Coordinates of C-alpha atoms and ligand atoms in Angstrom, one line a residue:
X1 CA 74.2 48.0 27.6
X2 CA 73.2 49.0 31.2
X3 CA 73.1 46.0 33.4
X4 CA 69.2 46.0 34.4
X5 CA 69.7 46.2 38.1
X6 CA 71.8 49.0 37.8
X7 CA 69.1 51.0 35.6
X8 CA 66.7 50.4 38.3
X9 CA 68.6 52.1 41.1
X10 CA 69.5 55.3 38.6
X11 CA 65.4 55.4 38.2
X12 CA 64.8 55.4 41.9
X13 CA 68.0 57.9 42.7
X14 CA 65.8 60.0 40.0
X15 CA 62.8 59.1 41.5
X16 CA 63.3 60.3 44.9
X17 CA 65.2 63.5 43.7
X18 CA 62.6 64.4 41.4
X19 CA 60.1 64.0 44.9
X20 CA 62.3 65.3 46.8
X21 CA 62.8 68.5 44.9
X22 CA 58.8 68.8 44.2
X23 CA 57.9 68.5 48.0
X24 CA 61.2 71.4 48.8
X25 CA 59.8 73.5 45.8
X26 CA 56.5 73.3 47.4
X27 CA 57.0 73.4 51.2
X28 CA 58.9 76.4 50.1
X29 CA 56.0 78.1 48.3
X30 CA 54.0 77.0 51.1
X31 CA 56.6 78.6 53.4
X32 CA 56.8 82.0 51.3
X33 CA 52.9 82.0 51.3
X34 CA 52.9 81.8 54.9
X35 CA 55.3 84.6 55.9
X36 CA 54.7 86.6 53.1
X37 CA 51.6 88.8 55.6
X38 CA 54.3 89.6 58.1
X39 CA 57.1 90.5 55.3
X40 CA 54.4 93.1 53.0
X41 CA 52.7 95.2 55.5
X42 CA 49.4 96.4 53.1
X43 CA 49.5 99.6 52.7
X44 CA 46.1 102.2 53.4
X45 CA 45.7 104.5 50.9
X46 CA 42.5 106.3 50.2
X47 CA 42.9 108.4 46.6
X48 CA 39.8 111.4 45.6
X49 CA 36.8 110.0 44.3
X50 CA 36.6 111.7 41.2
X51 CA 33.3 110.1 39.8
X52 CA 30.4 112.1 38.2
X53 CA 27.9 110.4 41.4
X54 CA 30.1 111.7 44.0
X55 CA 28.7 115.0 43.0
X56 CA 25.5 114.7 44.4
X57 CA 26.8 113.5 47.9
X58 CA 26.2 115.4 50.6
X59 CA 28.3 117.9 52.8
X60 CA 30.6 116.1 55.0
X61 CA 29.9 114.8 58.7
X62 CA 32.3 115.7 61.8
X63 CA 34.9 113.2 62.0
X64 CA 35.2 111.5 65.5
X65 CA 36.9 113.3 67.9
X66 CA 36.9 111.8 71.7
X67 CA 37.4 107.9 72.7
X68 CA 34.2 106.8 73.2
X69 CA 32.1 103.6 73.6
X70 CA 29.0 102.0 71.2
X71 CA 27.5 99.0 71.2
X72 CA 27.3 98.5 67.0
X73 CA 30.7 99.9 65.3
X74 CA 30.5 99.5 61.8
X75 CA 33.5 101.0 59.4
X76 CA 32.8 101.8 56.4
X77 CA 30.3 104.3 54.8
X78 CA 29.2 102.9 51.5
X79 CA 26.0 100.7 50.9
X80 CA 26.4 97.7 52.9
X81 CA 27.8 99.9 56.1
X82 CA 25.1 102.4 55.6
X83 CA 22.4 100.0 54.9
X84 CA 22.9 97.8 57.9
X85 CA 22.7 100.9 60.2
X86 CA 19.6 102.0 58.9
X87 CA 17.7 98.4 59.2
X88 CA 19.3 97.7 62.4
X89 CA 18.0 100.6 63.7
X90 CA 14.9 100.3 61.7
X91 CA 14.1 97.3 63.0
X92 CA 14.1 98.5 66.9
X93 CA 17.4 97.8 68.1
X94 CA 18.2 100.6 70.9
X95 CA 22.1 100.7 71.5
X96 CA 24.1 103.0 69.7
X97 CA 24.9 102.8 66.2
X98 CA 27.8 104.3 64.5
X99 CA 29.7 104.3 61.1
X100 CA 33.1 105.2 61.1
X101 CA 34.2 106.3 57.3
X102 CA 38.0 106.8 56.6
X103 CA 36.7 109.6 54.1
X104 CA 33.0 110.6 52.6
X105 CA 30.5 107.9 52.7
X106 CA 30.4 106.7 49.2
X107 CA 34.0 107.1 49.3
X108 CA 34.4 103.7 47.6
X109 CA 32.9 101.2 45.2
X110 CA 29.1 102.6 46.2
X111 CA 30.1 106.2 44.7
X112 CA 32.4 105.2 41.9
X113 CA 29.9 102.0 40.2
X114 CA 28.9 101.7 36.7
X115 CA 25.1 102.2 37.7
X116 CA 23.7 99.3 37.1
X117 CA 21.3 97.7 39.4
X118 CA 21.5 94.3 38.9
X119 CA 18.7 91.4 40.3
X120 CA 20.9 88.1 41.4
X121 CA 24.2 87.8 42.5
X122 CA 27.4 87.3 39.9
X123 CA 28.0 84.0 40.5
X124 CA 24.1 83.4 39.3
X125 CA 23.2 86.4 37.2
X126 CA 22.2 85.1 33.5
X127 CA 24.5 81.7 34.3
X128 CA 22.7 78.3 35.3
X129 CA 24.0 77.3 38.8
X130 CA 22.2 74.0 38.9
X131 CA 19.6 74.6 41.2
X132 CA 16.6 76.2 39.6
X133 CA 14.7 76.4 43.0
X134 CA 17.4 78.5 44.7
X135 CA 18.1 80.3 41.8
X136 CA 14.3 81.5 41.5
X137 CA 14.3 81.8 45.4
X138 CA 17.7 84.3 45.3
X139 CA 16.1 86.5 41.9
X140 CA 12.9 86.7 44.2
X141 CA 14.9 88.3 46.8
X142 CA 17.0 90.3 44.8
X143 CA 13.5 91.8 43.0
X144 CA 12.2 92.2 46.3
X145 CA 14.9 94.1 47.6
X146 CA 14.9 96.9 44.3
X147 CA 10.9 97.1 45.5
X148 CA 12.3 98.2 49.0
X149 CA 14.7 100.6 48.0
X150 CA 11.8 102.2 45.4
X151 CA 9.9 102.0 48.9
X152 CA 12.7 104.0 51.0
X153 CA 12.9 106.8 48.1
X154 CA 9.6 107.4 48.7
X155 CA 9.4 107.5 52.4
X156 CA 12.3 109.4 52.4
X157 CA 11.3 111.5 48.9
X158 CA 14.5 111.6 48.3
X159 CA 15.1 110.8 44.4
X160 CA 18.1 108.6 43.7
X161 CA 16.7 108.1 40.3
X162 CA 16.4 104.2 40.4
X163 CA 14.5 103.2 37.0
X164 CA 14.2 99.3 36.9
X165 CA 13.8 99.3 33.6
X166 CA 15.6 96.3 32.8
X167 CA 19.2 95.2 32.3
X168 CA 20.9 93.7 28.8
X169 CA 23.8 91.5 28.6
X170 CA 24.6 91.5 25.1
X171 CA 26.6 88.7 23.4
X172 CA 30.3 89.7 21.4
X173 CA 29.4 86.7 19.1
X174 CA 26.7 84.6 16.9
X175 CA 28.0 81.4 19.4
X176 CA 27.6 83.1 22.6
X177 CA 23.8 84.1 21.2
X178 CA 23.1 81.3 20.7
X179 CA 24.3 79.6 24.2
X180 CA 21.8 83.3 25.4
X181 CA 19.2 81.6 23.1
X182 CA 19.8 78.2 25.0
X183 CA 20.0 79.8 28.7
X184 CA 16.7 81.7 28.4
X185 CA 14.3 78.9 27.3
X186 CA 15.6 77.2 30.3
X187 CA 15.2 80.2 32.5
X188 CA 12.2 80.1 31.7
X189 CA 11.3 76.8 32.6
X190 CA 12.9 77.7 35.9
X191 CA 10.5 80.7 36.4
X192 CA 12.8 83.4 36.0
X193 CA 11.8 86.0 33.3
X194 CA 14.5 86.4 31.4
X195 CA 14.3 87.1 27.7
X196 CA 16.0 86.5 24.6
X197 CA 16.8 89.3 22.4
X198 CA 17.6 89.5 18.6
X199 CA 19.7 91.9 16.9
X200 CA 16.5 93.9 16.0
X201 CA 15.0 94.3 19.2
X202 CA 18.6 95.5 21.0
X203 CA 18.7 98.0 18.2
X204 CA 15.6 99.1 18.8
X205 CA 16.1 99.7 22.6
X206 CA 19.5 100.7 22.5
X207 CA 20.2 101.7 19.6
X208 CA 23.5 100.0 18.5
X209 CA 23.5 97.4 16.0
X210 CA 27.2 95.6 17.2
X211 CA 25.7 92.7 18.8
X212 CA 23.9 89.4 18.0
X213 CA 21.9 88.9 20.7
X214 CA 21.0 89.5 23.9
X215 CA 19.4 88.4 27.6
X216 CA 17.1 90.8 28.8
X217 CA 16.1 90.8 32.8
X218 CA 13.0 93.0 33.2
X219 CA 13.5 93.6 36.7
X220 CA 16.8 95.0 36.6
X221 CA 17.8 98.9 35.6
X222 CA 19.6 101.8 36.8
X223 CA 20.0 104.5 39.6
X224 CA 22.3 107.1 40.8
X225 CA 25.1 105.4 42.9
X226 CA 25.7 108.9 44.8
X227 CA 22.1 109.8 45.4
X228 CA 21.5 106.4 47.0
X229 CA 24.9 107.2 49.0
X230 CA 22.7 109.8 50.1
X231 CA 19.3 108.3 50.9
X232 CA 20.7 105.4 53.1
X233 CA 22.5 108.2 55.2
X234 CA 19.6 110.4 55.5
X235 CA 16.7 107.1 56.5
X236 CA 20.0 106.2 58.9
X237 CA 20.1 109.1 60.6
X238 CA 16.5 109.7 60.6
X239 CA 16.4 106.2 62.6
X240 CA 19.3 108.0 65.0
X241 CA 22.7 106.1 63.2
X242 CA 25.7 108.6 64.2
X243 CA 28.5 108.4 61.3
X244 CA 31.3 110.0 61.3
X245 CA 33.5 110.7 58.2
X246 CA 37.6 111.8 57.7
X247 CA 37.9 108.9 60.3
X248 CA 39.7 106.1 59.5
X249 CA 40.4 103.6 61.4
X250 CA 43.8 102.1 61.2
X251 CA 43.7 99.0 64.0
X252 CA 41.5 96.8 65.3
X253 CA 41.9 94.7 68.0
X254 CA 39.4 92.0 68.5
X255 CA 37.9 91.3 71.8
X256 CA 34.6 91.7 73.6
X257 CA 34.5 94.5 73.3
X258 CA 36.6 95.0 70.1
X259 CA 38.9 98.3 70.2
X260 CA 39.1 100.6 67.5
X261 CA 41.7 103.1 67.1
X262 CA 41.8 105.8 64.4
X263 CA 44.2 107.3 62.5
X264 CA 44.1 110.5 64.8
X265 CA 44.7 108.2 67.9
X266 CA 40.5 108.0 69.2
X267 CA 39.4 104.9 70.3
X268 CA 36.3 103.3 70.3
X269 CA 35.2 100.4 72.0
X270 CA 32.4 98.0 70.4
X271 CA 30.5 95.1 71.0
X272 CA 29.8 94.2 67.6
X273 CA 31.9 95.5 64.7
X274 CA 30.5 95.2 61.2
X275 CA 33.6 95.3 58.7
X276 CA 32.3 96.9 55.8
X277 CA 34.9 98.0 53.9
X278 CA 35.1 95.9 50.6
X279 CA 37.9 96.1 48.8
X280 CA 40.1 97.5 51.6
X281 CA 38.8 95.2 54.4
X282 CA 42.4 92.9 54.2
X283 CA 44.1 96.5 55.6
X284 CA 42.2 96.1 59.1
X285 CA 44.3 92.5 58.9
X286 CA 40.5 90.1 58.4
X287 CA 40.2 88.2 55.2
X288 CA 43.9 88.6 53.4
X289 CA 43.2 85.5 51.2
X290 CA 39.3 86.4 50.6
X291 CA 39.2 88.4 47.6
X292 CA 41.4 90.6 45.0
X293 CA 41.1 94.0 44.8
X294 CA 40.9 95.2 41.2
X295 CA 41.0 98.6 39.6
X296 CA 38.4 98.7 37.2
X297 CA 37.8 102.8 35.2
X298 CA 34.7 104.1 34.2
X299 CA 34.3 107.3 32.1
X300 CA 31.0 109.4 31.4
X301 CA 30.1 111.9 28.4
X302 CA 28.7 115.8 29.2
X303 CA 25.0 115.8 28.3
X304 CA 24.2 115.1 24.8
X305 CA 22.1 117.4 22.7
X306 CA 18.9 116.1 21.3
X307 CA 20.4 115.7 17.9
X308 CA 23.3 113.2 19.5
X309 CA 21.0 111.2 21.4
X310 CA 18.5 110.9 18.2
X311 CA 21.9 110.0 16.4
X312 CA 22.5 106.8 18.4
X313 CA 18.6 106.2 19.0
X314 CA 19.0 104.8 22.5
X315 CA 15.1 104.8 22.9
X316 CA 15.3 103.2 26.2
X317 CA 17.1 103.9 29.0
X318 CA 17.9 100.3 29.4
X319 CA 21.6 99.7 30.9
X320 CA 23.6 97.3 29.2
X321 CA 27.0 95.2 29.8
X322 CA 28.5 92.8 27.5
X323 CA 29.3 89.4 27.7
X324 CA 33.4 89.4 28.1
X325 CA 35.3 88.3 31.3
X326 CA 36.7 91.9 31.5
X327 CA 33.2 93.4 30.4
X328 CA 32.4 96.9 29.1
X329 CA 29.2 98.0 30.7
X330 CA 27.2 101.5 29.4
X331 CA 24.4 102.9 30.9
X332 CA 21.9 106.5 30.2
X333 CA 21.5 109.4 32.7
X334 CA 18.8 110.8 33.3
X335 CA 20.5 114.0 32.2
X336 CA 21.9 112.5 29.2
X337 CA 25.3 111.9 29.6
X338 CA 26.3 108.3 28.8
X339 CA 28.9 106.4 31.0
X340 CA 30.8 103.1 30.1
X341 CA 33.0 101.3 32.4
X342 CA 35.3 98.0 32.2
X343 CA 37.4 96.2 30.2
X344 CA 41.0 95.9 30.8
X345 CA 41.4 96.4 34.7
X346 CA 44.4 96.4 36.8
X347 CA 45.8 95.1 39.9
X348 CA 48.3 96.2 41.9
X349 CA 51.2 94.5 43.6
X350 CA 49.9 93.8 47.4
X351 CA 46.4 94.6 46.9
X352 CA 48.0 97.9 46.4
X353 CA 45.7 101.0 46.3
X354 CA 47.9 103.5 44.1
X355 CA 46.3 104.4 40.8
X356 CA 48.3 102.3 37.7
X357 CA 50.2 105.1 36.5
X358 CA 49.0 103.9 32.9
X359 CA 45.3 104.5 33.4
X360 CA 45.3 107.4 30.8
X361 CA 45.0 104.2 28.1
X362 CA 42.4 102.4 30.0
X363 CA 40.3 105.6 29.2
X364 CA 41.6 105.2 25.5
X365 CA 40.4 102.2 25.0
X366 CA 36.6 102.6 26.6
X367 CA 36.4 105.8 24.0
X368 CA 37.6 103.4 21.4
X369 CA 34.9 100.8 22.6
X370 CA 32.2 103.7 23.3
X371 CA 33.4 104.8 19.2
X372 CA 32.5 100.9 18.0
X373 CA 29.5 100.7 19.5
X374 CA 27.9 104.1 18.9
X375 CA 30.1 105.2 15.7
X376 CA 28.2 108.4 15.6
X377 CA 29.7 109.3 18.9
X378 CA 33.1 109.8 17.1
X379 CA 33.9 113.3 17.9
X380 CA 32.8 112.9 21.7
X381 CA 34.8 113.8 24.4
X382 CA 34.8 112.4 27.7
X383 CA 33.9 115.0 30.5
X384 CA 34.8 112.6 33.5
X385 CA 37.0 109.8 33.9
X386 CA 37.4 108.1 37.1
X387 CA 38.3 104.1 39.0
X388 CA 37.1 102.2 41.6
X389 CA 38.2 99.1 43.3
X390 CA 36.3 95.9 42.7
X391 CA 36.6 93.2 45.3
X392 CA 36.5 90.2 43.3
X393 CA 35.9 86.8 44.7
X394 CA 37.8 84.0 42.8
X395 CA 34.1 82.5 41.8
X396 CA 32.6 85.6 41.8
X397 CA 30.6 84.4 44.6
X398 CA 29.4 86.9 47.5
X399 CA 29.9 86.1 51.1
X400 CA 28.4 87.7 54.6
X401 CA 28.2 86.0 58.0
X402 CA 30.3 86.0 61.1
X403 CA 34.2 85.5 61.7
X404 CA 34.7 81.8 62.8
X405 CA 36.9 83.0 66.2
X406 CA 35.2 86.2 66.7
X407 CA 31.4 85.9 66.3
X408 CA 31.0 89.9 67.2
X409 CA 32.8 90.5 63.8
X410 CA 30.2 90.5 61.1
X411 CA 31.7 90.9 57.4
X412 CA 30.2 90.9 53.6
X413 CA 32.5 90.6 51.2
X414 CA 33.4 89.2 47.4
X415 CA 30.1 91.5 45.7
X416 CA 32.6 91.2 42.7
X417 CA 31.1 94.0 40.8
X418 CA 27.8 93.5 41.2
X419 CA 26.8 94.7 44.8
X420 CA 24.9 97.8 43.5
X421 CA 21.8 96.2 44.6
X422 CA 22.7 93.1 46.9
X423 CA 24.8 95.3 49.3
X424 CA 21.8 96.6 51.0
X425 CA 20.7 93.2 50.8
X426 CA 23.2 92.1 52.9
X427 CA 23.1 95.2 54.4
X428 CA 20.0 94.1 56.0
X429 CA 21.0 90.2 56.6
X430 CA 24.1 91.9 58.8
X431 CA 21.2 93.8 61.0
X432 CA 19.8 90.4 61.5
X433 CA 22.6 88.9 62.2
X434 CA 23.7 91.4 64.7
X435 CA 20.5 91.4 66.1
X436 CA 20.7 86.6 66.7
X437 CA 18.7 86.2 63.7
X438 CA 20.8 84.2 61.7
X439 CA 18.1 81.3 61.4
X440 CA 16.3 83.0 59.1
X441 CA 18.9 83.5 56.8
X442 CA 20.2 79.7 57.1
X443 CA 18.6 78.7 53.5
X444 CA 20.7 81.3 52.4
X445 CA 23.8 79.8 50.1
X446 CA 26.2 82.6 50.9
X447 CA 25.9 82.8 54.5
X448 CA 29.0 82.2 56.9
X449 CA 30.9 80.6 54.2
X450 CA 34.2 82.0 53.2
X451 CA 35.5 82.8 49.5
X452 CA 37.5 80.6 47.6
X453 CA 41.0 80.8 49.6
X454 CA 43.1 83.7 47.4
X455 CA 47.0 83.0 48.0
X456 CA 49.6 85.7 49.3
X457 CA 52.6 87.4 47.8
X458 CA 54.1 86.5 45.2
X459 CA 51.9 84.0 44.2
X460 CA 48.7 85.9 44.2
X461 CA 50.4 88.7 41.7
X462 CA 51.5 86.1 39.3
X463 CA 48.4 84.3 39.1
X464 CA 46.4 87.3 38.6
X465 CA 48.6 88.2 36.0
X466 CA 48.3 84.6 34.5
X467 CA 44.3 84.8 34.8
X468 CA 44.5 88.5 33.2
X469 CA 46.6 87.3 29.9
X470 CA 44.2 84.1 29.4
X471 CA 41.2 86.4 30.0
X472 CA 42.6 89.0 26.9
X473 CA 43.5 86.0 24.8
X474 CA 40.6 84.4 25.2
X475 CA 37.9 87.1 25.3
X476 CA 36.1 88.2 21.8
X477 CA 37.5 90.4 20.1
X478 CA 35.8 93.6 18.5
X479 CA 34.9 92.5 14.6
Ligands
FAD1 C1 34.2 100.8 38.8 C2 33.1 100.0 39.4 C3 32.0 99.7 38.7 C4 30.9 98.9 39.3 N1 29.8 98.8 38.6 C5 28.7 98.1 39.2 C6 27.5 98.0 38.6 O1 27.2 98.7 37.5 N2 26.5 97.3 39.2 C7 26.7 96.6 40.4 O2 25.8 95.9 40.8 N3 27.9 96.7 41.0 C8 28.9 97.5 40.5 N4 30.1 97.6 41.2 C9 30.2 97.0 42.5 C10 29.5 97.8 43.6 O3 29.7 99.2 43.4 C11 30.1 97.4 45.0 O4 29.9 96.0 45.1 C12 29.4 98.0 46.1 O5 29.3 99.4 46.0 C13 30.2 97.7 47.4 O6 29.7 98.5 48.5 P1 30.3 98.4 49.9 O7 29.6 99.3 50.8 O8 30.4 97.0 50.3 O9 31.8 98.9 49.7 P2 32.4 100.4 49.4 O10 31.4 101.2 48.7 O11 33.7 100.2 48.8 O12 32.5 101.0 50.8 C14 33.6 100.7 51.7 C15 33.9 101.9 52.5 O13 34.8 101.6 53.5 C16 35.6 102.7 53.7 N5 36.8 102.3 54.4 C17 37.7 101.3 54.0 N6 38.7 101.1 54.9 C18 38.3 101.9 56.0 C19 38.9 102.1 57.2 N7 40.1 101.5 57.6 N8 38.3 103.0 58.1 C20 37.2 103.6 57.8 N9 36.6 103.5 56.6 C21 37.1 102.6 55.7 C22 35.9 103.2 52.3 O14 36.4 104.5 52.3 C23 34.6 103.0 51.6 O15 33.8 104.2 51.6 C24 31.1 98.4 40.6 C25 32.3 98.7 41.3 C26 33.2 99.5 40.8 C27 34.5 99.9 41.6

């Protein structure tokens, strides 16, 4: 037998090892995490935007050729860049305004989206945050903010199809309809007017009969990503926004004023600088540990003749996305063609930007998923097949304001795919912002607060990967 005094000397040798070795292990994560920025340069890498909207943009504008000077740089030429031109400008500002775009505007996420245009935010949309008041303040605004863009199609007539003809989330199973059941009688309660839908009634609207159940938001719907591309650049120009496009910018160097230096060695010199550039804003060196960016593919049908469409009886044009964590989300052109993007999504070592060289069965498996839910659809080809990079936060939670040690830096980040409709949102809370206006936005839950902190390299890939398997396992299956 050990002698006892003896035993309790070999428990604190293993003690202090055991601590020892847990606080090595993790100062050297910590350590790893640290240097890990300076040892994996991101790379920038901006790939054709092969998407059925890009179609419809416009032709390009010069890129910028001389060093110049401006007192609002913002880089970045989708919604939230081109929407905070235009209302700064709309709202009377008189210095000089320009977008710098390292390819077309609508390059990214605004001309490569799944359509829908979606009230809330997706930390809040169709989930109970705890807060009723807010959450009825935050759909109000969202609401308000489809009403505006309606408002600028018509001042502009320019027709980026937007039909809010309200948005489904459908259930996979009886036990998530049931929870739907549960969440809308208490949406109600709340004020918000979101519906619960039987099998019967989805059918009826949409024609499939795969799901249970469903949440319906009225004030939701659809719109042509590319044709909005286009009516933000033409009400910002018509309010004198310059943008340039083939112009990326590859350094920034903070500073008042903040210089700018593009790929083809022009500088600009800014007072402000908005960063809006999404999913690729860690490449400018702000906001490494803000959000991930992930490859998600969407693929769209040609037209379908009248006998198709009668064959899947989608009645409605109502857009609709499921209820997984990697969802599948389908919406109805106005010329016919049906698109469906999601499920499994990739990411890419780094926040790399190459294309997986395995998308070819991502596409595979949305036919597959397009096949289940419309089985009449079986001998349908897709025409187009294309990606896009979502910036997911880790909450899903979007975030704007101003960069804690360089106030002239404005950013909006973590949309998380759903930024269709709150990136001209925050679009116009950046002009505010810009413009010392930030008091009005104070009630405002998502302003000047960062994301969830993201780790680096390696640890980021690995829990991506870890958060990817549980999401598979875990996510409904098709019956
Ligand atoms: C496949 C997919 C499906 C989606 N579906 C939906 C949906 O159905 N509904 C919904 O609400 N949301 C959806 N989203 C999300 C939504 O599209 C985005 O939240 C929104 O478009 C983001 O707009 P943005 O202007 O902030 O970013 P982006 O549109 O990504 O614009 C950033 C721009 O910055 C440019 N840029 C980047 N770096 C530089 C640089 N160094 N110099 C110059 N320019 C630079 C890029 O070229 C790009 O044009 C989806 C996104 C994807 C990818």
């Amino acid at each position: 037998m050990t002698p006892f005094k003896e035993r309790k000397s070999d428990r604190r040798r293993f003690l202090k090892i055991a601590t020892l070795s847990a606080t090595g292990s993790l100062a050297g994560a910590a350590a790893i995490n640290r240097i890990s920025p300076a040892l994996l340069p991101e790379e920038l890498v901006f790939d054709a935007n092969q998407s059925l909207w890009a179609r419809a943009l416009p032709p390009a504008h010069r890129p910028l050729d001389q060093d110049t000077e401006t007192e609002v740089a913002i880089i970045g030429g989708g919604f939230t860049g081109l929407a905070s031109a235009y209302y700064l400008k709309r709202s009377g500002w008189k210095g000089r305004v320009m977008v710098l775009e390292a390819r077309r505007c609508g390059h990214g996420a605004s001309g490569r989206n799944g359509a829908m245009l979606l009230t809330m935010t997706e930390d809040r949309y169709m989930a109970w945050s705890g807060d009723p008041a807010l959450d009825k303040r935050i759909y109000d605004l969202t609401v308000d903010n489809i009403r505006r863009l309606q408002a600028l199609e018509a001042e502009f007539q320019s027709d980026a199809e937007i039909d809010p003809v309200g948005a489904l989330q459908v259930c996979n199973t009886v036990e998530q309809a049931e929870q739907a059941r549960a969440f809308a009688e208490k949406a109600r309660g709340a004020g918000l007017p979101v519906e619960f839908w039987e099998r019967d009634q989805i059918t009826e609207a949409v024609g499939t009969r795969a799901y249970p159940g469903a949440l319906f938001d009225p004030h939701s719907g659809q719109l042509h990503p590319g044709k909005l591309v286009r009516l933000f650049q033409t009400a910002a120009e018509g309010e004198g926004v310059e943008i340039f496009e083939n112009s990326p910018i590859l350094r920034v160097a903070p500073g008042d004023p903040a210089r700018l230096s593009t790929v083809s060695g022009k500088t600009v010199k800014a007072a402000h600088v908005i960063l809006a550039t999404n999913a690729f804003t860690s490449k400018l060196g702000f906001l490494r540990s803000a959000t991930v960016p992930i490859f998600e593919y969407v693929a769209c049908t040609a037209p379908l003749s009248d006998t198709q469409l009668d064959s899947i009886g989608w009645r409605r044009r109502i857009p609709f996305n499921d209820s997984r964590t990697e969802v599948f989300y389908l919406g109805l052109t106005r010329d016919n063609r049906i698109h469906i993007g999601g499920g499994p999504t990739d990411y890419v070592f780094n926040n790399g930007l190459s294309v997986p060289p395995h998308s070819g069965l991502r596409f595979a498996r949305l036919g597959e998923e397009l096949r289940r839910i419309f089985p009449s659809l079986a001998g349908v080809q897709f025409e187009t097949t294309w990606n896009g990079l979502v910036d997911y936060s880790l909450d899903g939670t979007p975030s704007l304001g101003q960069l804690p040690h360089t106030p002239n830096f404005y950013y909006a980040i973590g949309f998380s795919g759903h930024g269709v409709n709150l990136t001209s949102l925050f679009g116009r809370i950046l002009a505010d912002l810009v413009r010392g206006r930030a008091a009005d936005w104070a009630w405002l839950p998502y302003l000047n607060r960062l994301p969830v902190y993201v780790p680096n390299e390696p640890w980021r890939s690995i829990a991506v990967d870890a958060a990817t398997w549980y999401y598979r396992w875990s996510d409904p299956k098709a019956p």
